[in-house]
Amino acid sequence: MPTIVRATVPATEVALAETFAALPTLEVEAERVVKSGEKVVMPLLWIRNAGVEEFESACAEDPTIDDLELLADFGDELLYRMHWIEQVGLLLQMLTNGQATILNAFGTEEQWHLRMLYPSRDHLSQTKEFCVEHELEFTVDAIREMEGDPSGRYGLTTEQYETLVTAVRRGYFEVPRDINLEELADELGVSHQAVSECLRRGTEALIEDTLLVGFPEQETQPPSPLEGD
């Protein structure tokens, strides 16, 4: 059964460890990670907290990088295509024998946060065995089997998935709205409070599972002076 896995791996066991060491505030997010040849991984990466010159200077001293190409410079974000050639054995195992699809990869100075789709738990076990054999640290943070339900792809319950999809289709998120919360609740046959909770919890789960992979949890902020007005 298809299985979604969230895991962390030390930066020293994947790639860019020396680049991270040279640029401690650097953040890297993968747009795409694919296998390119027997010993090469070719990622498409978003680079944050570094300028072109300082980033490329750090990369020049990093043995994991064979080639890099700047595709776009948006000021606060850079988009690069790279070739990784050393210390990518774990990624190659995931992409080949593990048959994993890397859905998200977010790297910082200390570690890479990965979100992957494996065809089955057996394929995940192969990655674990590879790590034990090669003395690599691979920490699984969460495992979720999809069970054929679309909601499982995004960390949602069935109720949250159905509520969000219905809300979108009926125009709840349009400006102005085509349907209000009470009307949406009537259509779904549940209470106003249940719909409100599903929308809030579902939106939070969706964002956490797709957009915030690797981002540190934020401390609770005091309420804004405008809240409750």
CSV table of C-alpha atoms in Angstrom, one decimal:
chain,number,residue,atom,x,y,z
A,1,MET,CA,0.0,0.0,0.0
A,2,PRO,CA,1.4,3.5,-0.9
A,3,THR,CA,3.0,5.0,2.2
A,4,ILE,CA,3.9,8.6,2.9
A,5,VAL,CA,6.9,9.1,5.2
A,6,ARG,CA,8.3,12.1,6.9
A,7,ALA,CA,11.9,11.7,8.0
A,8,THR,CA,15.0,13.7,8.9
A,9,VAL,CA,18.6,13.0,7.9
A,10,PRO,CA,21.8,14.9,9.0
A,11,ALA,CA,23.0,17.4,6.4
A,12,THR,CA,26.4,15.6,6.4
A,13,GLU,CA,24.7,12.4,5.0
A,14,VAL,CA,23.0,14.0,2.0
A,15,ALA,CA,24.6,17.0,0.4
A,16,LEU,CA,25.6,20.7,0.8
A,17,ALA,CA,27.0,20.1,4.3
A,18,GLU,CA,30.0,22.4,3.6
A,19,THR,CA,27.8,25.0,2.0
A,20,PHE,CA,25.6,25.0,5.0
A,21,ALA,CA,28.6,25.3,7.3
A,22,ALA,CA,29.8,28.4,5.3
A,23,LEU,CA,26.4,29.9,5.3
A,24,PRO,CA,24.7,29.0,8.7
A,25,THR,CA,21.4,30.8,8.0
A,26,LEU,CA,21.0,29.2,4.5
A,27,GLU,CA,17.7,27.5,3.8
A,28,VAL,CA,17.2,25.2,0.8
A,29,GLU,CA,14.0,23.8,-0.5
A,30,ALA,CA,13.8,21.2,-3.3
A,31,GLU,CA,11.4,21.9,-6.2
A,32,ARG,CA,12.4,18.5,-7.7
A,33,VAL,CA,14.9,15.7,-7.0
A,34,VAL,CA,15.6,13.1,-9.7
A,35,LYS,CA,18.2,10.5,-10.4
A,36,SER,CA,20.6,11.4,-13.2
A,37,GLY,CA,23.0,8.5,-13.9
A,38,GLU,CA,24.3,5.8,-11.6
A,39,LYS,CA,26.0,8.1,-9.1
A,40,VAL,CA,24.4,11.5,-9.6
A,41,VAL,CA,21.3,13.2,-8.2
A,42,MET,CA,20.0,16.3,-10.0
A,43,PRO,CA,17.9,18.6,-7.8
A,44,LEU,CA,16.1,21.8,-8.6
A,45,LEU,CA,16.5,24.0,-5.5
A,46,TRP,CA,15.2,27.2,-4.1
A,47,ILE,CA,17.9,29.0,-2.1
A,48,ARG,CA,17.1,31.5,0.7
A,49,ASN,CA,19.1,33.8,2.9
A,50,ALA,CA,22.1,34.0,0.5
A,51,GLY,CA,23.1,36.1,-2.5
A,52,VAL,CA,24.3,34.7,-5.8
A,53,GLU,CA,28.0,35.5,-5.2
A,54,GLU,CA,28.3,34.2,-1.7
A,55,PHE,CA,26.2,31.1,-2.4
A,56,GLU,CA,28.2,30.2,-5.5
A,57,SER,CA,31.5,30.9,-3.7
A,58,ALA,CA,30.4,28.4,-0.9
A,59,CYS,CA,29.3,25.9,-3.5
A,60,ALA,CA,32.7,26.0,-5.2
A,61,GLU,CA,34.3,24.5,-2.1
A,62,ASP,CA,31.6,21.9,-1.6
A,63,PRO,CA,32.6,18.4,-2.9
A,64,THR,CA,29.0,17.2,-3.2
A,65,ILE,CA,28.4,19.7,-6.0
A,66,ASP,CA,29.6,18.9,-9.5
A,67,ASP,CA,27.8,21.5,-11.4
A,68,LEU,CA,25.2,24.3,-10.7
A,69,GLU,CA,23.2,26.6,-12.9
A,70,LEU,CA,21.3,29.7,-11.8
A,71,LEU,CA,17.9,29.6,-13.4
A,72,ALA,CA,16.2,32.6,-11.8
A,73,ASP,CA,17.0,35.4,-9.3
A,74,PHE,CA,14.0,36.8,-7.5
A,75,GLY,CA,16.0,38.8,-5.0
A,76,ASP,CA,15.0,37.0,-1.8
A,77,GLU,CA,15.0,33.6,-3.5
A,78,LEU,CA,17.3,32.0,-6.1
A,79,LEU,CA,16.4,29.0,-8.2
A,80,TYR,CA,19.3,26.6,-9.1
A,81,ARG,CA,19.8,23.3,-10.9
A,82,MET,CA,22.6,21.2,-9.5
A,83,HIS,CA,24.4,17.9,-9.9
A,84,TRP,CA,25.2,16.1,-6.6
A,85,ILE,CA,27.9,13.5,-6.9
A,86,GLU,CA,29.2,12.6,-3.4
A,87,GLN,CA,27.4,11.5,-0.3
A,88,VAL,CA,24.2,10.9,-2.2
A,89,GLY,CA,24.1,7.1,-1.8
A,90,LEU,CA,21.1,7.4,0.5
A,91,LEU,CA,19.1,9.5,-2.0
A,92,LEU,CA,20.0,7.2,-4.8
A,93,GLN,CA,18.8,4.2,-2.7
A,94,MET,CA,15.5,6.0,-2.1
A,95,LEU,CA,15.0,6.8,-5.7
A,96,THR,CA,16.0,3.4,-7.1
A,97,ASN,CA,15.7,0.4,-4.9
A,98,GLY,CA,13.3,2.2,-2.5
A,99,GLN,CA,11.3,3.4,-5.5
A,100,ALA,CA,10.4,6.6,-3.5
A,101,THR,CA,9.2,9.8,-4.8
A,102,ILE,CA,10.6,12.8,-2.9
A,103,LEU,CA,7.6,15.1,-2.4
A,104,ASN,CA,9.4,17.7,-0.3
A,105,ALA,CA,12.9,18.2,0.8
A,106,PHE,CA,14.0,21.1,3.1
A,107,GLY,CA,17.6,21.6,4.2
A,108,THR,CA,19.3,23.7,6.9
A,109,GLU,CA,22.7,23.7,8.5
A,110,GLU,CA,21.8,20.7,10.7
A,111,GLN,CA,19.6,18.4,8.7
A,112,TRP,CA,17.4,17.7,5.8
A,113,HIS,CA,13.7,17.2,6.3
A,114,LEU,CA,12.2,14.8,3.7
A,115,ARG,CA,8.6,13.9,2.8
A,116,MET,CA,8.5,10.8,0.6
A,117,LEU,CA,6.0,8.6,-1.1
A,118,TYR,CA,7.0,4.9,-1.0
A,119,PRO,CA,5.1,2.2,-3.0
A,120,SER,CA,4.8,0.2,0.3
A,121,ARG,CA,6.3,-0.2,3.7
A,122,ASP,CA,8.5,-3.0,2.4
A,123,HIS,CA,10.2,-0.4,0.2
A,124,LEU,CA,10.7,1.9,3.2
A,125,SER,CA,12.2,-1.1,5.0
A,126,GLN,CA,14.8,-1.4,2.3
A,127,THR,CA,15.9,2.2,2.9
A,128,LYS,CA,16.1,1.5,6.7
A,129,GLU,CA,18.2,-1.6,6.0
A,130,PHE,CA,20.5,0.4,3.7
A,131,CYS,CA,21.0,3.0,6.5
A,132,VAL,CA,21.8,0.4,9.1
A,133,GLU,CA,24.3,-1.3,6.7
A,134,HIS,CA,26.0,2.0,5.9
A,135,GLU,CA,25.8,3.4,9.4
A,136,LEU,CA,23.6,6.3,8.3
A,137,GLU,CA,21.2,8.2,10.6
A,138,PHE,CA,17.7,8.1,9.2
A,139,THR,CA,15.0,9.2,11.6
A,140,VAL,CA,11.4,8.5,10.6
A,141,ASP,CA,9.1,11.2,12.1
A,142,ALA,CA,5.8,10.0,10.7
A,143,ILE,CA,4.3,7.2,8.6
A,144,ARG,CA,0.9,7.3,7.0
A,145,GLU,CA,-0.6,4.7,4.7
A,146,MET,CA,-2.8,6.2,2.0
A,147,GLU,CA,-5.4,3.4,2.0
A,148,GLY,CA,-6.8,4.6,-1.4
A,149,ASP,CA,-8.4,7.6,0.1
A,150,PRO,CA,-7.4,11.0,-1.5
A,151,SER,CA,-7.5,12.6,1.9
A,152,GLY,CA,-4.5,10.5,2.9
A,153,ARG,CA,-2.2,12.2,0.4
A,154,TYR,CA,-2.4,15.4,2.3
A,155,GLY,CA,-2.6,14.5,6.0
A,156,LEU,CA,-6.4,15.1,6.1
A,157,THR,CA,-9.2,13.1,7.6
A,158,THR,CA,-12.0,12.0,5.3
A,159,GLU,CA,-14.3,14.6,6.8
A,160,GLN,CA,-11.8,17.4,6.5
A,161,TYR,CA,-11.1,16.5,2.8
A,162,GLU,CA,-14.8,16.4,1.9
A,163,THR,CA,-15.5,19.6,3.7
A,164,LEU,CA,-12.7,21.5,2.1
A,165,VAL,CA,-13.5,20.2,-1.4
A,166,THR,CA,-17.2,21.0,-1.0
A,167,ALA,CA,-16.3,24.5,0.3
A,168,VAL,CA,-14.1,25.2,-2.8
A,169,ARG,CA,-16.6,23.8,-5.3
A,170,ARG,CA,-19.5,25.7,-3.8
A,171,GLY,CA,-17.6,29.0,-3.7
A,172,TYR,CA,-17.1,29.4,0.0
A,173,PHE,CA,-13.6,30.8,-0.6
A,174,GLU,CA,-14.6,33.2,-3.4
A,175,VAL,CA,-14.6,36.9,-2.8
A,176,PRO,CA,-17.4,37.6,-2.2
A,177,ARG,CA,-18.6,34.2,-1.1
A,178,ASP,CA,-21.1,32.3,-3.1
A,179,ILE,CA,-22.2,30.4,0.0
A,180,ASN,CA,-21.9,31.2,3.8
A,181,LEU,CA,-20.9,28.9,6.6
A,182,GLU,CA,-24.5,28.1,7.6
A,183,GLU,CA,-25.5,27.2,4.1
A,184,LEU,CA,-22.4,25.0,3.7
A,185,ALA,CA,-23.3,23.3,7.0
A,186,ASP,CA,-26.8,22.6,5.8
A,187,GLU,CA,-25.5,21.1,2.5
A,188,LEU,CA,-23.1,18.8,4.4
A,189,GLY,CA,-25.8,17.9,6.9
A,190,VAL,CA,-23.7,18.8,9.9
A,191,SER,CA,-23.6,21.6,12.5
A,192,HIS,CA,-22.2,25.1,11.9
A,193,GLN,CA,-19.5,24.4,14.5
A,194,ALA,CA,-18.5,21.1,12.9
A,195,VAL,CA,-18.0,22.7,9.5
A,196,SER,CA,-16.0,25.6,11.1
A,197,GLU,CA,-13.8,23.1,12.9
A,198,CYS,CA,-13.2,20.9,9.9
A,199,LEU,CA,-12.3,23.9,7.8
A,200,ARG,CA,-9.8,25.2,10.3
A,201,ARG,CA,-8.2,21.9,11.2
A,202,GLY,CA,-8.2,20.8,7.6
A,203,THR,CA,-6.5,23.9,6.4
A,204,GLU,CA,-3.9,23.7,9.2
A,205,ALA,CA,-3.2,20.0,8.4
A,206,LEU,CA,-2.9,20.7,4.6
A,207,ILE,CA,-0.5,23.6,5.1
A,208,GLU,CA,1.7,21.6,7.6
A,209,ASP,CA,1.8,18.6,5.4
A,210,THR,CA,2.6,20.4,2.2
A,211,LEU,CA,4.1,23.8,2.8
A,212,LEU,CA,5.8,23.6,6.2
A,213,VAL,CA,8.0,20.5,5.8
A,214,GLY,CA,11.2,21.3,7.7
A,215,PHE,CA,10.1,24.7,9.0
A,216,PRO,CA,10.5,25.1,12.8
A,217,GLU,CA,7.4,25.4,14.8
A,218,GLN,CA,6.6,29.0,15.7
A,219,GLU,CA,6.2,30.1,19.2
A,220,THR,CA,2.7,31.2,20.1
A,221,GLN,CA,2.3,34.9,19.5
A,222,PRO,CA,0.3,37.2,21.7
A,223,PRO,CA,-3.1,38.1,20.1
A,224,SER,CA,-3.1,41.1,17.8
A,225,PRO,CA,-4.6,44.3,19.2
A,226,LEU,CA,-7.1,44.1,16.3
A,227,GLU,CA,-8.3,40.6,17.2
A,228,GLY,CA,-11.8,40.5,18.7
A,229,ASP,CA,-12.6,44.0,17.5
